[in-house]
Amino acid sequence: MEVTVVEGDITTQDVDAVVNAANRRMRGGGGVDGAIHAAGGPEVLEDCRRRFPDGLATGAAGWTTAGRMPARWVIHVVGPNWTAGERDRSLLESCYSGALAVADEIGARTVAFPLVSAGIYGWPKDDAIAAAVDTLRSTSTSVEEARLIAFGRQAFDEIAAALSSRPPSG
């Protein structure tokens, strides 16, 4: 699988699925979650309510429609909240590996990822990037491209540096 980085808006990516850094309730929120719900329209929230009436656990992944976005699906993951004391890196890694497993289940070959937990949840950005790059590169999947979406030039430069300095495994 090719892991790439693109600076831009995750909601406008022309991919099979976009990954949403959701909260446990799965009812919309701020940051990436709010942007995805706004761009996807009410269909995303309706599908979240129907498919996940009790939400999702931290580290878990599940899919819904992407509503009005160019992508076909949204793969929702619930990252650990560093600020609230959830600091188990395996939960962060499971967001990426779980999203790839869901992508395989639904047949998605191109998937756009945000940096899970690196925003309001406060995960240190350098470790969030390392967890994303290492997990995406080491997880067995039928996905052909995992696209990390950088929000801003600084994030793009940091992710690009990690991609070039952290050799692919295997």
PDB file of C-alpha atoms in Angstrom:
ATOM      1  CA  MET A   1       0.000   0.000   0.000  1.00  0.00           C
ATOM      2  CA  GLU A   2       1.207   3.474  -0.817  1.00  0.00           C
ATOM      3  CA  VAL A   3       1.072   6.014   2.029  1.00  0.00           C
ATOM      4  CA  THR A   4       0.917   9.602   0.762  1.00  0.00           C
ATOM      5  CA  VAL A   5       0.387  13.069   2.219  1.00  0.00           C
ATOM      6  CA  VAL A   6      -1.809  15.826   0.781  1.00  0.00           C
ATOM      7  CA  GLU A   7      -2.377  19.286   2.176  1.00  0.00           C
ATOM      8  CA  GLY A   8      -6.051  20.121   2.096  1.00  0.00           C
ATOM      9  CA  ASP A   9      -9.585  19.486   3.243  1.00  0.00           C
ATOM     10  CA  ILE A  10     -10.459  15.871   4.001  1.00  0.00           C
ATOM     11  CA  THR A  11     -14.096  16.444   3.045  1.00  0.00           C
ATOM     12  CA  THR A  12     -13.220  17.221  -0.594  1.00  0.00           C
ATOM     13  CA  GLN A  13     -10.903  14.267  -1.246  1.00  0.00           C
ATOM     14  CA  ASP A  14     -11.776  12.100  -4.251  1.00  0.00           C
ATOM     15  CA  VAL A  15     -11.321   8.750  -2.498  1.00  0.00           C
ATOM     16  CA  ASP A  16     -13.504   5.754  -1.736  1.00  0.00           C
ATOM     17  CA  ALA A  17     -13.624   6.534   1.993  1.00  0.00           C
ATOM     18  CA  VAL A  18     -12.662   9.298   4.378  1.00  0.00           C
ATOM     19  CA  VAL A  19     -11.800   8.586   7.998  1.00  0.00           C
ATOM     20  CA  ASN A  20     -13.542  10.632  10.653  1.00  0.00           C
ATOM     21  CA  ALA A  21     -11.923  11.300  14.011  1.00  0.00           C
ATOM     22  CA  ALA A  22     -15.210  10.965  15.877  1.00  0.00           C
ATOM     23  CA  ASN A  23     -16.174  11.095  19.524  1.00  0.00           C
ATOM     24  CA  ARG A  24     -17.692   8.102  21.334  1.00  0.00           C
ATOM     25  CA  ARG A  25     -21.259   9.352  20.917  1.00  0.00           C
ATOM     26  CA  MET A  26     -21.002   9.479  17.091  1.00  0.00           C
ATOM     27  CA  ARG A  27     -23.326  12.462  16.866  1.00  0.00           C
ATOM     28  CA  GLY A  28     -21.028  15.105  15.387  1.00  0.00           C
ATOM     29  CA  GLY A  29     -18.665  17.448  17.133  1.00  0.00           C
ATOM     30  CA  GLY A  30     -15.833  19.852  16.388  1.00  0.00           C
ATOM     31  CA  GLY A  31     -12.727  19.676  14.222  1.00  0.00           C
ATOM     32  CA  VAL A  32     -12.639  16.925  11.590  1.00  0.00           C
ATOM     33  CA  ASP A  33     -15.855  15.419  12.979  1.00  0.00           C
ATOM     34  CA  GLY A  34     -17.775  18.676  12.602  1.00  0.00           C
ATOM     35  CA  ALA A  35     -16.370  19.277   9.113  1.00  0.00           C
ATOM     36  CA  ILE A  36     -17.354  15.786   7.937  1.00  0.00           C
ATOM     37  CA  HIS A  37     -20.876  16.065   9.338  1.00  0.00           C
ATOM     38  CA  ALA A  38     -21.293  19.539   7.790  1.00  0.00           C
ATOM     39  CA  ALA A  39     -19.993  18.461   4.370  1.00  0.00           C
ATOM     40  CA  GLY A  40     -21.809  15.123   4.352  1.00  0.00           C
ATOM     41  CA  GLY A  41     -25.109  16.597   5.434  1.00  0.00           C
ATOM     42  CA  PRO A  42     -27.800  15.049   7.634  1.00  0.00           C
ATOM     43  CA  GLU A  43     -27.426  11.628   5.991  1.00  0.00           C
ATOM     44  CA  VAL A  44     -24.175  11.035   7.897  1.00  0.00           C
ATOM     45  CA  LEU A  45     -25.748  11.752  11.286  1.00  0.00           C
ATOM     46  CA  GLU A  46     -28.851   9.698  10.433  1.00  0.00           C
ATOM     47  CA  ASP A  47     -26.650   6.731   9.483  1.00  0.00           C
ATOM     48  CA  CYS A  48     -24.572   7.143  12.674  1.00  0.00           C
ATOM     49  CA  ARG A  49     -27.746   7.056  14.774  1.00  0.00           C
ATOM     50  CA  ARG A  50     -29.062   4.001  12.934  1.00  0.00           C
ATOM     51  CA  ARG A  51     -25.838   1.965  12.785  1.00  0.00           C
ATOM     52  CA  PHE A  52     -24.313   3.049  16.130  1.00  0.00           C
ATOM     53  CA  PRO A  53     -27.148   3.761  18.580  1.00  0.00           C
ATOM     54  CA  ASP A  54     -24.727   3.389  21.500  1.00  0.00           C
ATOM     55  CA  GLY A  55     -21.759   5.030  19.760  1.00  0.00           C
ATOM     56  CA  LEU A  56     -18.314   3.427  19.447  1.00  0.00           C
ATOM     57  CA  ALA A  57     -15.602   2.587  21.953  1.00  0.00           C
ATOM     58  CA  THR A  58     -12.214   4.311  21.947  1.00  0.00           C
ATOM     59  CA  GLY A  59     -10.008   2.622  19.347  1.00  0.00           C
ATOM     60  CA  ALA A  60     -12.978   1.151  17.457  1.00  0.00           C
ATOM     61  CA  ALA A  61     -13.982   1.752  13.825  1.00  0.00           C
ATOM     62  CA  GLY A  62     -17.199   1.549  11.824  1.00  0.00           C
ATOM     63  CA  TRP A  63     -18.614   2.950   8.586  1.00  0.00           C
ATOM     64  CA  THR A  64     -21.528   5.043   7.377  1.00  0.00           C
ATOM     65  CA  THR A  65     -22.529   6.745   4.176  1.00  0.00           C
ATOM     66  CA  ALA A  66     -20.525   9.840   3.216  1.00  0.00           C
ATOM     67  CA  GLY A  67     -23.706  11.683   2.295  1.00  0.00           C
ATOM     68  CA  ARG A  68     -22.932  14.647   0.049  1.00  0.00           C
ATOM     69  CA  MET A  69     -19.126  14.288   0.053  1.00  0.00           C
ATOM     70  CA  PRO A  70     -17.258  12.948  -3.010  1.00  0.00           C
ATOM     71  CA  ALA A  71     -16.279   9.816  -1.034  1.00  0.00           C
ATOM     72  CA  ARG A  72     -18.705   6.905  -0.871  1.00  0.00           C
ATOM     73  CA  TRP A  73     -18.140   6.067   2.806  1.00  0.00           C
ATOM     74  CA  VAL A  74     -17.044   7.586   6.088  1.00  0.00           C
ATOM     75  CA  ILE A  75     -15.044   5.284   8.326  1.00  0.00           C
ATOM     76  CA  HIS A  76     -15.507   6.602  11.855  1.00  0.00           C
ATOM     77  CA  VAL A  77     -12.802   5.970  14.462  1.00  0.00           C
ATOM     78  CA  VAL A  78     -12.709   7.084  18.071  1.00  0.00           C
ATOM     79  CA  GLY A  79      -9.226   8.157  19.039  1.00  0.00           C
ATOM     80  CA  PRO A  80      -7.924   8.319  22.594  1.00  0.00           C
ATOM     81  CA  ASN A  81      -8.195  11.668  24.346  1.00  0.00           C
ATOM     82  CA  TRP A  82      -4.681  12.481  25.621  1.00  0.00           C
ATOM     83  CA  THR A  83      -5.962  15.573  27.435  1.00  0.00           C
ATOM     84  CA  ALA A  84      -8.423  13.408  29.404  1.00  0.00           C
ATOM     85  CA  GLY A  85      -5.668  10.924  30.348  1.00  0.00           C
ATOM     86  CA  GLU A  86      -6.220   8.299  27.626  1.00  0.00           C
ATOM     87  CA  ARG A  87      -2.570   7.738  26.695  1.00  0.00           C
ATOM     88  CA  ASP A  88      -2.471   4.120  25.540  1.00  0.00           C
ATOM     89  CA  ARG A  89      -0.796   4.352  22.117  1.00  0.00           C
ATOM     90  CA  SER A  90      -2.270   0.988  21.078  1.00  0.00           C
ATOM     91  CA  LEU A  91      -5.723   2.640  21.089  1.00  0.00           C
ATOM     92  CA  LEU A  92      -4.440   5.257  18.629  1.00  0.00           C
ATOM     93  CA  GLU A  93      -2.817   2.598  16.446  1.00  0.00           C
ATOM     94  CA  SER A  94      -6.047   0.571  16.466  1.00  0.00           C
ATOM     95  CA  CYS A  95      -7.855   3.537  14.891  1.00  0.00           C
ATOM     96  CA  TYR A  96      -5.636   3.198  11.810  1.00  0.00           C
ATOM     97  CA  SER A  97      -5.539  -0.610  11.640  1.00  0.00           C
ATOM     98  CA  GLY A  98      -9.269  -0.798  12.388  1.00  0.00           C
ATOM     99  CA  ALA A  99     -10.073   1.740   9.677  1.00  0.00           C
ATOM    100  CA  LEU A 100      -8.080  -0.351   7.186  1.00  0.00           C
ATOM    101  CA  ALA A 101      -9.974  -3.495   8.272  1.00  0.00           C
ATOM    102  CA  VAL A 102     -13.291  -1.685   7.728  1.00  0.00           C
ATOM    103  CA  ALA A 103     -12.026  -0.417   4.341  1.00  0.00           C
ATOM    104  CA  ASP A 104     -11.284  -4.023   3.358  1.00  0.00           C
ATOM    105  CA  GLU A 105     -14.760  -5.075   4.526  1.00  0.00           C
ATOM    106  CA  ILE A 106     -16.518  -2.465   2.364  1.00  0.00           C
ATOM    107  CA  GLY A 107     -14.142  -2.691  -0.600  1.00  0.00           C
ATOM    108  CA  ALA A 108     -12.546   0.748  -0.325  1.00  0.00           C
ATOM    109  CA  ARG A 109      -9.216   0.958  -2.163  1.00  0.00           C
ATOM    110  CA  THR A 110      -8.382   4.623  -1.499  1.00  0.00           C
ATOM    111  CA  VAL A 111      -8.784   6.066   1.994  1.00  0.00           C
ATOM    112  CA  ALA A 112      -8.088   9.570   3.323  1.00  0.00           C
ATOM    113  CA  PHE A 113      -7.029   9.833   6.977  1.00  0.00           C
ATOM    114  CA  PRO A 114      -6.767  12.807   9.332  1.00  0.00           C
ATOM    115  CA  LEU A 115      -4.194  12.776  12.115  1.00  0.00           C
ATOM    116  CA  VAL A 116      -6.397  11.041  14.674  1.00  0.00           C
ATOM    117  CA  SER A 117      -6.344  12.537  18.200  1.00  0.00           C
ATOM    118  CA  ALA A 118      -3.817  15.251  17.246  1.00  0.00           C
ATOM    119  CA  GLY A 119      -6.326  18.114  17.439  1.00  0.00           C
ATOM    120  CA  ILE A 120      -8.563  18.887  20.391  1.00  0.00           C
ATOM    121  CA  TYR A 121      -7.738  15.495  21.975  1.00  0.00           C
ATOM    122  CA  GLY A 122      -4.175  16.756  22.459  1.00  0.00           C
ATOM    123  CA  TRP A 123      -2.074  13.772  21.359  1.00  0.00           C
ATOM    124  CA  PRO A 124       1.501  15.057  20.811  1.00  0.00           C
ATOM    125  CA  LYS A 125       1.720  15.728  17.080  1.00  0.00           C
ATOM    126  CA  ASP A 126       5.084  14.063  16.461  1.00  0.00           C
ATOM    127  CA  ASP A 127       3.879  10.823  18.059  1.00  0.00           C
ATOM    128  CA  ALA A 128       0.486  11.051  16.319  1.00  0.00           C
ATOM    129  CA  ILE A 129       2.327  11.263  12.984  1.00  0.00           C
ATOM    130  CA  ALA A 130       4.662   8.374  13.880  1.00  0.00           C
ATOM    131  CA  ALA A 131       1.720   6.199  14.977  1.00  0.00           C
ATOM    132  CA  ALA A 132      -0.137   6.948  11.732  1.00  0.00           C
ATOM    133  CA  VAL A 133       2.812   6.316   9.417  1.00  0.00           C
ATOM    134  CA  ASP A 134       4.065   3.194  11.204  1.00  0.00           C
ATOM    135  CA  THR A 135       0.623   1.603  11.588  1.00  0.00           C
ATOM    136  CA  LEU A 136      -0.466   2.326   8.023  1.00  0.00           C
ATOM    137  CA  ARG A 137       2.777   0.916   6.663  1.00  0.00           C
ATOM    138  CA  SER A 138       2.714  -2.232   8.796  1.00  0.00           C
ATOM    139  CA  THR A 139      -0.953  -3.244   8.524  1.00  0.00           C
ATOM    140  CA  SER A 140      -1.908  -5.888   5.967  1.00  0.00           C
ATOM    141  CA  THR A 141      -4.719  -4.575   3.749  1.00  0.00           C
ATOM    142  CA  SER A 142      -6.170  -4.511   0.247  1.00  0.00           C
ATOM    143  CA  VAL A 143      -6.241  -0.699   0.364  1.00  0.00           C
ATOM    144  CA  GLU A 144      -4.042   0.676  -2.416  1.00  0.00           C
ATOM    145  CA  GLU A 145      -3.563   4.222  -1.113  1.00  0.00           C
ATOM    146  CA  ALA A 146      -3.746   5.586   2.421  1.00  0.00           C
ATOM    147  CA  ARG A 147      -3.702   9.364   2.078  1.00  0.00           C
ATOM    148  CA  LEU A 148      -2.816  11.380   5.167  1.00  0.00           C
ATOM    149  CA  ILE A 149      -4.529  14.756   4.930  1.00  0.00           C
ATOM    150  CA  ALA A 150      -2.508  17.589   6.395  1.00  0.00           C
ATOM    151  CA  PHE A 151      -4.423  20.592   7.651  1.00  0.00           C
ATOM    152  CA  GLY A 152      -1.940  23.359   6.822  1.00  0.00           C
ATOM    153  CA  ARG A 153       1.570  23.568   5.418  1.00  0.00           C
ATOM    154  CA  GLN A 154       3.358  22.886   8.700  1.00  0.00           C
ATOM    155  CA  ALA A 155       1.468  19.604   9.198  1.00  0.00           C
ATOM    156  CA  PHE A 156       2.191  18.683   5.562  1.00  0.00           C
ATOM    157  CA  ASP A 157       5.922  19.266   6.048  1.00  0.00           C
ATOM    158  CA  GLU A 158       5.964  17.257   9.298  1.00  0.00           C
ATOM    159  CA  ILE A 159       4.101  14.293   7.779  1.00  0.00           C
ATOM    160  CA  ALA A 160       6.227  14.379   4.610  1.00  0.00           C
ATOM    161  CA  ALA A 161       9.389  14.349   6.741  1.00  0.00           C
ATOM    162  CA  ALA A 162       8.112  11.356   8.718  1.00  0.00           C
ATOM    163  CA  LEU A 163       7.229   9.494   5.518  1.00  0.00           C
ATOM    164  CA  SER A 164      10.727  10.008   4.150  1.00  0.00           C
ATOM    165  CA  SER A 165      12.622   9.325   7.394  1.00  0.00           C
ATOM    166  CA  ARG A 166      10.627   6.313   8.652  1.00  0.00           C
ATOM    167  CA  PRO A 167      11.368   3.484   6.230  1.00  0.00           C
ATOM    168  CA  PRO A 168       8.500   1.249   5.130  1.00  0.00           C
ATOM    169  CA  SER A 169       8.396  -2.008   7.094  1.00  0.00           C
ATOM    170  CA  GLY A 170       8.670  -5.405   5.481  1.00  0.00           C
TER     171      GLY A 170
END
